[in-house]
Coordinates of N, CA and C and ligand atoms in Angstrom, one line a residue:
X1343 N 73.0 160.2 118.8 CA 72.6 159.1 119.7 C 73.2 157.8 119.2
X1344 N 73.9 157.0 120.1 CA 74.5 155.7 119.6 C 73.4 154.8 119.0
X1345 N 73.8 153.9 118.1 CA 72.8 153.2 117.3 C 71.9 152.3 118.2
X1346 N 72.5 151.7 119.3 CA 71.7 150.8 120.1 C 70.6 151.6 120.8
X1347 N 71.1 152.8 121.4 CA 70.1 153.7 122.1 C 69.0 154.1 121.1
X1348 N 69.4 154.4 119.8 CA 68.4 154.9 118.9 C 67.4 153.7 118.6
X1349 N 68.0 152.5 118.4 CA 67.1 151.4 118.1 C 66.1 151.2 119.3
X1350 N 66.6 151.3 120.5 CA 65.7 151.2 121.7 C 64.6 152.2 121.7
X1351 N 65.0 153.5 121.4 CA 64.0 154.6 121.4 C 62.9 154.4 120.3
X1352 N 63.3 153.7 119.2 CA 62.4 153.6 118.1 C 61.6 152.2 118.2
X1353 N 62.0 151.4 119.1 CA 61.4 150.1 119.1 C 60.0 150.1 119.9
X1354 N 59.0 149.3 119.4 CA 57.8 149.1 120.2 C 58.2 148.4 121.5
X1355 N 57.4 148.5 122.5 CA 57.6 147.8 123.8 C 56.5 146.7 123.9
X1356 N 57.0 145.5 124.2 CA 56.0 144.4 124.4 C 56.1 144.0 125.8
X1357 N 54.9 144.1 126.5 CA 54.8 143.5 127.9 C 54.3 142.1 127.7
X1358 N 55.0 141.2 128.3 CA 54.8 139.8 128.0 C 54.9 139.0 129.3
X1359 N 54.4 137.8 129.2 CA 54.5 136.8 130.3 C 54.8 135.4 129.6
X1360 N 55.9 134.9 129.9 CA 56.4 133.7 129.2 C 55.3 132.6 129.0
X1361 N 54.6 132.3 130.1 CA 53.7 131.1 130.1 C 52.3 131.4 129.6
X1362 N 52.1 132.7 129.3 CA 50.7 133.1 128.8 C 50.5 132.7 127.3
X1363 N 49.5 131.9 127.0 CA 49.3 131.4 125.6 C 49.0 132.6 124.7
X1364 N 48.4 133.6 125.2 CA 48.1 134.8 124.3 C 49.4 135.5 124.0
X1365 N 50.3 135.6 125.0 CA 51.5 136.3 124.8 C 52.4 135.5 123.9
X1366 N 52.3 134.1 124.0 CA 53.2 133.2 123.2 C 52.9 133.5 121.7
X1367 N 51.6 133.6 121.4 CA 51.2 133.7 120.0 C 51.6 135.1 119.4
X1368 N 51.5 136.1 120.3 CA 52.0 137.4 119.9 C 53.5 137.4 119.7
X1369 N 54.3 136.8 120.6 CA 55.7 136.8 120.4 C 56.1 136.1 119.1
X1370 N 55.4 135.0 118.8 CA 55.7 134.2 117.6 C 55.5 135.0 116.4
X1371 N 54.4 135.8 116.3 CA 54.1 136.6 115.2 C 55.1 137.7 115.0
X1372 N 55.5 138.3 116.2 CA 56.5 139.4 116.1 C 57.8 138.9 115.6
X1373 N 58.2 137.7 116.2 CA 59.5 137.1 115.8 C 59.5 136.8 114.3
X1374 N 58.4 136.1 113.8 CA 58.4 135.7 112.4 C 58.4 137.0 111.5
X1375 N 57.8 138.0 111.9 CA 57.7 139.2 111.1 C 59.0 140.0 111.1
X1376 N 59.9 139.7 112.0 CA 61.2 140.3 112.1 C 61.1 141.8 112.6
X1377 N 59.9 142.1 113.1 CA 59.8 143.5 113.7 C 60.3 143.4 115.1
X1378 N 61.3 144.3 115.3 CA 62.0 144.2 116.7 C 61.2 145.0 117.7
X1379 N 61.3 144.6 118.9 CA 60.7 145.4 120.0 C 61.5 145.1 121.3
X1380 N 61.3 145.9 122.2 CA 61.8 145.7 123.6 C 60.8 144.8 124.2
X1381 N 61.3 143.6 124.8 CA 60.4 142.7 125.5 C 60.6 142.9 127.0
X1382 N 59.5 143.1 127.7 CA 59.5 143.3 129.1 C 58.7 142.2 129.7
X1383 N 59.4 141.2 130.4 CA 58.8 140.1 131.0 C 58.2 140.6 132.4
X1384 N 56.9 140.3 132.6 CA 56.2 140.7 133.8 C 55.8 139.5 134.6
X1385 N 55.3 139.8 135.8 CA 54.6 138.7 136.6 C 53.2 139.2 136.8
X1386 N 52.2 138.3 136.7 CA 50.8 138.8 136.6 C 50.4 139.3 138.0
X1387 N 51.0 138.8 139.1 CA 50.6 139.3 140.4 C 51.2 140.6 140.8
X1388 N 52.1 141.1 140.0 CA 52.8 142.4 140.3 C 53.1 143.1 139.0
X1389 N 52.0 143.6 138.3 CA 52.2 144.2 137.0 C 52.8 145.5 137.1
X1390 N 53.7 145.9 136.2 CA 54.3 147.2 136.3 C 53.3 148.3 136.0
X1391 N 53.5 149.4 136.8 CA 52.6 150.6 136.6 C 52.7 151.1 135.2
X1392 N 53.8 151.0 134.5 CA 54.0 151.4 133.1 C 53.0 150.7 132.2
X1393 N 52.9 149.4 132.5 CA 52.0 148.6 131.6 C 50.5 148.9 131.9
X1394 N 50.2 149.1 133.1 CA 48.8 149.4 133.5 C 48.4 150.8 133.0
X1395 N 49.4 151.7 133.0 CA 49.1 153.1 132.5 C 48.8 153.0 131.0
X1396 N 49.6 152.1 130.3 CA 49.4 152.0 128.8 C 48.1 151.2 128.5
X1397 N 47.7 150.2 129.3 CA 46.5 149.4 129.1 C 45.9 149.1 130.4
X1398 N 44.9 149.9 130.8 CA 44.3 149.7 132.1 C 43.6 148.3 132.3
X1399 N 43.2 147.7 131.2 CA 42.6 146.3 131.4 C 43.7 145.3 131.9
X1400 N 44.9 145.7 131.7 CA 46.0 145.0 132.4 C 46.1 143.5 132.1
X1401 N 45.9 143.1 130.9 CA 46.2 141.7 130.5 C 47.4 141.7 129.5
X1402 N 48.2 140.7 129.6 CA 49.3 140.5 128.6 C 48.8 139.7 127.4
X1403 N 49.3 139.9 126.2 CA 50.4 140.9 125.9 C 49.8 142.3 125.6
X1404 N 50.7 143.3 125.8 CA 50.5 144.7 125.5 C 51.6 145.1 124.6
X1405 N 51.3 145.7 123.5 CA 52.4 146.3 122.6 C 52.2 147.8 122.6
X1406 N 53.2 148.5 123.0 CA 53.2 150.0 123.0 C 54.0 150.5 121.8
X1407 N 53.4 151.2 120.9 CA 54.2 151.6 119.7 C 54.9 152.9 120.0
X1408 N 55.9 153.2 119.2 CA 56.7 154.4 119.4 C 55.9 155.7 119.4
X1409 N 54.8 155.7 118.6 CA 54.0 156.9 118.6 C 53.0 156.9 119.7
X1410 N 53.0 156.0 120.6 CA 52.1 156.0 121.8 C 50.9 155.1 121.6
X1411 N 50.6 154.7 120.4 CA 49.4 153.8 120.2 C 49.7 152.5 121.0
X1412 N 48.6 151.9 121.5 CA 48.7 150.7 122.3 C 47.8 149.6 121.6
X1413 N 48.4 148.4 121.5 CA 47.6 147.3 121.0 C 47.6 146.2 122.1
X1414 N 46.5 146.0 122.7 CA 46.4 145.1 123.8 C 45.5 143.9 123.7
X1415 N 45.4 143.4 122.5 CA 44.8 142.1 122.2 C 45.8 141.3 121.4
X1416 N 46.0 140.1 121.8 CA 47.0 139.3 121.1 C 46.8 139.1 119.6
X1417 N 45.6 138.9 119.3 CA 45.3 138.7 117.8 C 45.6 140.0 117.0
X1418 N 45.3 141.1 117.7 CA 45.5 142.4 117.0 C 47.1 142.6 116.9
X1419 N 47.8 142.2 117.9 CA 49.3 142.3 117.8 C 49.8 141.4 116.6
X1420 N 49.2 140.2 116.5 CA 49.7 139.3 115.5 C 49.3 139.9 114.1
X1421 N 48.1 140.4 114.0 CA 47.7 140.9 112.7 C 48.5 142.2 112.3
X1422 N 48.8 143.0 113.3 CA 49.6 144.2 113.1 C 51.0 143.9 112.6
X1423 N 51.6 142.9 113.2 CA 53.0 142.5 112.8 C 53.0 141.9 111.4
X1424 N 52.0 141.0 111.2 CA 52.0 140.3 109.9 C 51.6 141.2 108.8
X1425 N 50.8 142.2 109.1 CA 50.4 143.2 108.0 C 51.6 143.9 107.5
X1426 N 52.6 144.1 108.4 CA 53.9 144.8 108.1 C 54.8 143.8 107.3
X1427 N 54.9 142.6 107.8 CA 55.8 141.7 107.2 C 55.4 140.3 107.5
X1428 N 55.1 139.5 106.4 CA 54.5 138.2 106.6 C 55.3 137.2 105.7
X1429 N 56.6 137.0 106.1 CA 57.4 136.2 105.2 C 57.0 134.8 105.0
X1430 N 56.3 134.2 106.0 CA 55.8 132.8 105.8 C 54.3 132.8 105.4
X1431 N 53.8 133.9 105.1 CA 52.4 134.0 104.5 C 51.4 133.4 105.5
X1432 N 51.5 133.7 106.8 CA 50.5 133.2 107.7 C 49.1 133.8 107.5
X1433 N 49.1 135.0 106.8 CA 47.8 135.6 106.6 C 47.1 135.1 105.4
X1434 N 47.7 134.2 104.6 CA 47.2 133.8 103.4 C 45.8 133.1 103.5
X1435 N 45.6 132.3 104.5 CA 44.3 131.6 104.7 C 43.6 132.1 105.9
X1436 N 43.8 133.4 106.2 CA 43.3 133.9 107.4 C 41.8 133.8 107.6
X1437 N 41.1 134.0 106.5 CA 39.6 133.9 106.5 C 39.1 132.6 107.0
X1438 N 39.7 131.5 106.4 CA 39.3 130.2 106.7 C 39.5 129.9 108.2
X1439 N 40.6 130.4 108.7 CA 41.0 130.1 110.1 C 40.2 130.9 111.1
X1440 N 39.5 131.9 110.7 CA 38.8 132.8 111.7 C 37.9 132.1 112.6
X1441 N 37.1 131.2 112.1 CA 36.1 130.5 112.9 C 36.8 129.5 113.9
X1442 N 37.9 129.0 113.4 CA 38.7 128.1 114.3 C 39.2 128.9 115.5
X1443 N 39.7 130.1 115.2 CA 40.3 130.9 116.3 C 39.1 131.3 117.3
X1444 N 38.0 131.7 116.7 CA 36.8 132.1 117.6 C 36.5 130.9 118.5
X1445 N 36.4 129.7 117.9 CA 36.1 128.5 118.7 C 37.2 128.2 119.8
X1446 N 38.4 128.5 119.4 CA 39.5 128.3 120.4 C 39.4 129.3 121.6
X1447 N 39.3 130.6 121.2 CA 39.4 131.6 122.2 C 38.1 131.6 123.1
X1448 N 37.0 131.1 122.5 CA 35.8 131.1 123.2 C 35.6 129.8 123.9
X1449 N 34.8 128.8 123.4 CA 34.5 127.6 124.1 C 35.7 126.8 124.5
X1450 N 36.7 126.6 123.6 CA 37.8 125.7 124.0 C 38.5 126.3 125.2
X1451 N 38.8 127.6 125.2 CA 39.5 128.2 126.4 C 38.6 128.1 127.6
X1452 N 37.3 128.2 127.5 CA 36.4 128.1 128.6 C 36.6 126.7 129.3
X1453 N 36.5 125.7 128.4 CA 36.6 124.3 129.0 C 38.0 124.0 129.5
X1454 N 39.0 124.5 128.7 CA 40.4 124.3 129.1 C 40.6 124.8 130.6
X1455 N 40.2 126.0 130.8 CA 40.4 126.6 132.2 C 39.7 125.8 133.2
X1456 N 38.5 125.3 132.9 CA 37.8 124.5 133.9 C 38.3 123.1 134.1
X1457 N 39.1 122.6 133.1 CA 39.8 121.3 133.2 C 41.1 121.5 134.0
X1458 N 41.8 122.6 133.6 CA 43.1 122.8 134.2 C 43.1 123.4 135.7
X1459 N 42.1 124.2 135.9 CA 42.0 124.8 137.3 C 40.6 124.6 137.9
X1460 N 40.3 123.3 138.2 CA 39.0 123.0 138.8 C 38.8 123.7 140.2
X1461 N 39.9 123.9 140.9 CA 39.7 124.5 142.3 C 39.3 126.0 142.1
X1462 N 39.9 126.6 141.1 CA 39.6 128.0 140.9 C 38.2 128.2 140.4
X1463 N 37.7 127.2 139.7 CA 36.4 127.4 139.0 C 35.3 126.6 139.7
X1464 N 35.6 125.8 140.7 CA 34.6 124.9 141.3 C 34.0 124.0 140.2
X1465 N 34.9 123.5 139.3 CA 34.3 122.8 138.1 C 34.7 121.3 138.2
X1466 N 34.0 120.5 137.3 CA 34.3 119.1 137.2 C 35.3 118.9 136.0
X1467 N 36.5 118.7 136.4 CA 37.6 118.7 135.3 C 37.3 117.7 134.2
X1468 N 36.8 116.5 134.6 CA 36.7 115.5 133.6 C 35.6 115.8 132.6
X1469 N 34.5 116.4 133.1 CA 33.5 116.8 132.2 C 34.0 117.9 131.2
X1470 N 34.7 118.8 131.7 CA 35.2 119.9 130.8 C 36.3 119.4 129.9
X1471 N 37.1 118.4 130.3 CA 38.1 117.8 129.5 C 37.4 117.1 128.3
X1472 N 36.2 116.4 128.6 CA 35.5 115.7 127.6 C 34.9 116.7 126.5
X1473 N 34.4 117.8 127.0 CA 33.8 118.8 126.0 C 35.0 119.4 125.1
X1474 N 36.1 119.7 125.8 CA 37.2 120.3 125.1 C 37.7 119.3 124.0
X1475 N 37.7 118.0 124.4 CA 38.2 117.0 123.5 C 37.3 116.9 122.2
X1476 N 36.0 117.0 122.4 CA 35.1 117.1 121.2 C 35.5 118.2 120.3
X1477 N 35.8 119.4 120.9 CA 36.2 120.5 120.1 C 37.6 120.2 119.4
X1478 N 38.4 119.5 120.0 CA 39.7 119.2 119.4 C 39.5 118.2 118.2
X1479 N 38.5 117.4 118.3 CA 38.2 116.4 117.2 C 38.0 117.2 115.9
X1480 N 37.4 118.4 115.9 CA 37.3 119.2 114.7 C 38.6 119.5 114.1
X1481 N 39.6 119.8 115.0 CA 40.9 120.1 114.5 C 41.6 118.8 113.9
X1482 N 41.4 117.7 114.6 CA 41.9 116.5 114.2 C 41.4 116.1 112.8
X1483 N 40.1 116.3 112.5 CA 39.5 116.0 111.2 C 40.3 116.8 110.1
X1484 N 40.5 118.1 110.4 CA 41.2 118.9 109.4 C 42.7 118.4 109.2
X1485 N 43.3 118.2 110.4 CA 44.8 117.8 110.3 C 45.0 116.4 109.7
X1486 N 43.9 115.6 109.7 CA 44.0 114.3 109.1 C 44.0 114.5 107.6
X1487 N 43.5 115.6 107.1 CA 43.5 115.8 105.6 C 44.6 116.7 105.1
X1488 N 45.0 117.7 105.9 CA 46.1 118.6 105.5 C 47.1 118.8 106.6
X1489 N 48.3 119.1 106.3 CA 49.3 119.2 107.3 C 49.1 120.3 108.3
X1490 N 48.3 121.3 107.9 CA 48.1 122.5 108.8 C 46.6 122.8 108.8
X1491 N 46.2 123.6 109.7 CA 44.7 123.7 109.9 C 44.0 124.3 108.7
X1492 N 44.6 125.1 108.0 CA 44.0 125.7 106.8 C 44.6 125.3 105.5
X1493 N 45.3 124.2 105.4 CA 45.8 123.8 104.2 C 47.2 123.3 104.3
X1494 N 48.0 123.5 103.2 CA 49.3 122.9 103.2 C 50.4 123.8 103.8
X1495 N 50.1 124.9 104.3 CA 51.1 125.7 105.0 C 50.6 126.3 106.3
X1496 N 51.5 126.6 107.1 CA 51.2 127.1 108.5 C 50.5 128.5 108.3
X1497 N 49.5 128.7 109.1 CA 48.8 130.0 109.0 C 48.6 130.6 110.4
X1498 N 48.0 131.8 110.4 CA 47.7 132.5 111.6 C 46.9 131.6 112.6
X1499 N 46.0 130.8 112.1 CA 45.2 129.9 113.0 C 46.0 128.9 113.7
X1500 N 47.0 128.3 113.0 CA 47.9 127.3 113.6 C 48.6 127.9 114.8
X1501 N 49.2 129.1 114.6 CA 50.0 129.7 115.6 C 49.1 130.3 116.8
X1502 N 47.9 130.8 116.4 CA 47.0 131.3 117.4 C 46.5 130.3 118.3
X1503 N 46.2 129.1 117.8 CA 45.6 128.0 118.6 C 46.6 127.1 119.3
X1504 N 47.7 126.9 118.7 CA 48.7 125.9 119.3 C 49.0 126.1 120.8
X1505 N 49.2 127.3 121.3 CA 49.6 127.4 122.7 C 48.5 126.9 123.6
X1506 N 47.3 127.0 123.2 CA 46.2 126.5 124.0 C 46.1 125.0 124.0
X1507 N 46.3 124.4 122.8 CA 46.3 122.9 122.7 C 47.5 122.4 123.5
X1508 N 48.6 123.1 123.5 CA 49.8 122.7 124.2 C 49.4 122.7 125.7
X1509 N 48.7 123.7 126.2 CA 48.4 123.8 127.6 C 47.4 122.6 127.9
X1510 N 46.5 122.3 127.1 CA 45.5 121.2 127.3 C 46.3 119.9 127.4
X1511 N 47.2 119.7 126.5 CA 48.0 118.4 126.4 C 48.8 118.3 127.7
X1512 N 49.3 119.4 128.2 CA 50.3 119.3 129.4 C 49.6 119.1 130.7
X1513 N 48.2 119.2 130.7 CA 47.6 118.9 132.0 C 47.8 117.4 132.4
X1514 N 47.6 116.5 131.4 CA 47.8 115.1 131.7 C 48.4 114.5 130.4
X1515 N 49.7 114.6 130.2 CA 50.3 114.2 128.9 C 50.0 112.7 128.6
X1516 N 50.0 111.8 129.7 CA 49.8 110.4 129.4 C 48.4 110.2 128.9
X1517 N 47.4 110.8 129.4 CA 46.0 110.7 129.0 C 45.9 111.2 127.5
X1518 N 46.5 112.4 127.3 CA 46.4 113.0 126.0 C 47.0 112.1 124.9
X1519 N 48.1 111.5 125.3 CA 48.8 110.6 124.4 C 48.0 109.4 123.9
X1520 N 47.0 109.1 124.7 CA 46.2 107.9 124.4 C 44.9 108.2 123.6
X1521 N 44.6 109.5 123.4 CA 43.4 109.9 122.7 C 43.5 109.7 121.2
X1522 N 42.4 109.4 120.6 CA 42.5 109.2 119.1 C 42.6 110.6 118.4
X1523 N 43.8 111.2 118.7 CA 44.1 112.5 118.1 C 45.5 112.5 117.5
X1524 N 45.8 111.5 116.7 CA 47.2 111.4 116.3 C 47.7 112.6 115.4
X1525 N 46.8 113.0 114.5 CA 47.3 114.1 113.6 C 47.5 115.4 114.4
X1526 N 46.6 115.6 115.4 CA 46.8 116.8 116.3 C 48.1 116.7 117.1
X1527 N 48.4 115.5 117.6 CA 49.6 115.4 118.4 C 50.8 115.6 117.5
X1528 N 50.8 115.2 116.2 CA 51.9 115.4 115.3 C 52.0 116.9 115.0
X1529 N 50.9 117.5 114.8 CA 50.9 119.0 114.5 C 51.5 119.8 115.7
X1530 N 51.1 119.4 116.9 CA 51.6 120.0 118.1 C 53.1 119.8 118.3
X1531 N 53.5 118.6 118.0 CA 55.0 118.3 118.1 C 55.8 119.1 117.1
X1532 N 55.2 119.2 115.9 CA 55.9 120.0 114.8 C 56.1 121.4 115.2
X1533 N 55.0 122.0 115.7 CA 55.0 123.4 116.0 C 55.9 123.7 117.3
X1534 N 55.8 122.9 118.3 CA 56.6 123.2 119.5 C 58.0 122.8 119.3
X1535 N 58.3 122.1 118.2 CA 59.7 121.7 117.9 C 60.4 122.7 117.0
X1536 N 59.7 123.8 116.6 CA 60.4 124.8 115.7 C 61.4 125.7 116.5
X1537 N 62.4 126.1 115.8 CA 63.3 127.1 116.4 C 62.5 128.4 116.8
X1538 N 61.5 128.7 116.0 CA 60.7 129.9 116.3 C 60.1 129.8 117.7
X1539 N 59.5 128.6 118.0 CA 58.9 128.5 119.3 C 59.9 128.5 120.4
X1540 N 61.1 127.9 120.1 CA 62.1 127.9 121.1 C 62.5 129.3 121.5
X1541 N 62.6 130.1 120.4 CA 63.0 131.6 120.6 C 61.9 132.3 121.5
X1542 N 60.7 132.0 121.1 CA 59.5 132.7 121.8 C 59.4 132.3 123.2
X1543 N 60.0 131.1 123.6 CA 59.9 130.6 125.0 C 61.2 130.8 125.8
X1544 N 62.1 131.6 125.3 CA 63.3 131.9 126.1 C 62.9 132.5 127.5
X1545 N 63.6 132.1 128.5 CA 63.4 132.7 129.8 C 64.1 134.0 129.9
X1546 N 63.4 135.0 130.5 CA 63.9 136.3 130.7 C 63.8 136.8 132.1
X1547 N 64.7 137.6 132.5 CA 64.5 138.2 133.9 C 63.3 139.1 133.9
X1548 N 62.7 139.2 135.1 CA 61.5 140.1 135.2 C 62.0 141.5 135.0
X1549 N 61.2 142.2 134.2 CA 61.6 143.6 133.9 C 61.3 144.5 135.0
X1550 N 62.2 145.4 135.2 CA 62.0 146.5 136.2 C 62.5 147.8 135.6
X1551 N 61.9 148.9 135.9 CA 62.4 150.2 135.3 C 63.9 150.3 135.6
X1552 N 64.6 150.7 134.5 CA 66.1 150.9 134.7 C 66.9 149.7 134.3
X1553 N 66.1 148.5 134.1 CA 66.8 147.3 133.7 C 67.5 147.5 132.3
X1554 N 68.6 146.8 132.1 CA 69.1 146.8 130.7 C 68.1 146.2 129.8
X1555 N 67.6 146.9 128.7 CA 66.5 146.4 127.9 C 66.9 145.1 127.1
X1556 N 65.9 144.3 126.9 CA 66.1 143.1 126.0 C 65.3 143.3 124.8
X1557 N 66.0 143.1 123.6 CA 65.3 143.2 122.4 C 64.9 141.8 122.0
X1558 N 63.7 141.7 121.3 CA 63.2 140.4 120.8 C 64.2 139.7 119.9
X1559 N 64.9 140.6 119.1 CA 65.9 140.0 118.1 C 67.1 139.4 118.8
X1560 N 67.2 139.6 120.1 CA 68.3 139.0 120.9 C 68.0 137.6 121.3
X1561 N 66.7 137.2 121.2 CA 66.4 135.9 121.7 C 66.8 134.9 120.6
X1562 N 67.7 134.0 121.0 CA 68.2 133.0 120.0 C 67.9 131.6 120.5
Ligands
LIG1417 N1 42.0 138.7 125.0 C1 43.3 138.9 125.5 C2 43.5 137.9 126.7 C3 44.8 138.1 127.4 C4 44.8 137.4 128.8 O1 43.8 137.1 129.3 N2 46.0 137.2 129.3 C5 46.1 136.7 130.7 C6 47.3 135.9 130.9 S1 47.4 134.4 130.0 C7 46.2 137.9 131.6 O2 46.9 138.8 131.4 N3 45.4 137.9 132.7 C8 45.4 139.0 133.7 C9 45.7 138.5 135.1 O3 45.8 137.3 135.3 O4 45.9 139.4 135.9 C10 44.3 138.7 124.4 O5 44.1 138.0 123.5 O6 45.4 139.4 124.5

């Protein structure tokens, strides 16, 4: 078998959606770990049957391993990749960051959705923005003391949380820029300015069966 074909056959498959914050953090962990996979960009309103067959709950990201195992929670994909190769030691302060990730994925995400999509939720966006901002203050307090959420180096929590803070900031950038969250803004700018994030955010054509496959390692 030619080497490219062999690499494809042995590569995990990642179903992903560029703008999904869960998929962003999974792509970043896979990229930093250097574990290659075929990346299949999907659209949420028209999910491929192959993805739903692998993971009937049908959320992205989904990682299908060559032995058929399926990992369909973004944090599990991150931990799976970093357990294999963690060159920047993102897992070093993982325990400290656990509660931060729980608060992000739970209450912060709840209020973010109701701020960003008030029509969808019938919600008062300003009220939810206020509660989310209180939650962000806890991050600001940490980042006022250390460069990263769990100390002096970037960790799993920074990468897991950043895409959601980015989404929050983007709803009304002018308003966000005026909040007393300078350390958080600096942290966000640092993370979104990395080559790693740029690679994770490359635009890809929507995957269809028979498409020429794209490897994560091809994203430059
Ligand atoms: N807990 C899941 C959540 C993933 C999730 O909710 N992804 C959204 C996109 S951002 C999704 O696929 N939603 C399904 C849909 O909109 O049909 C994870 O961490 O992977």
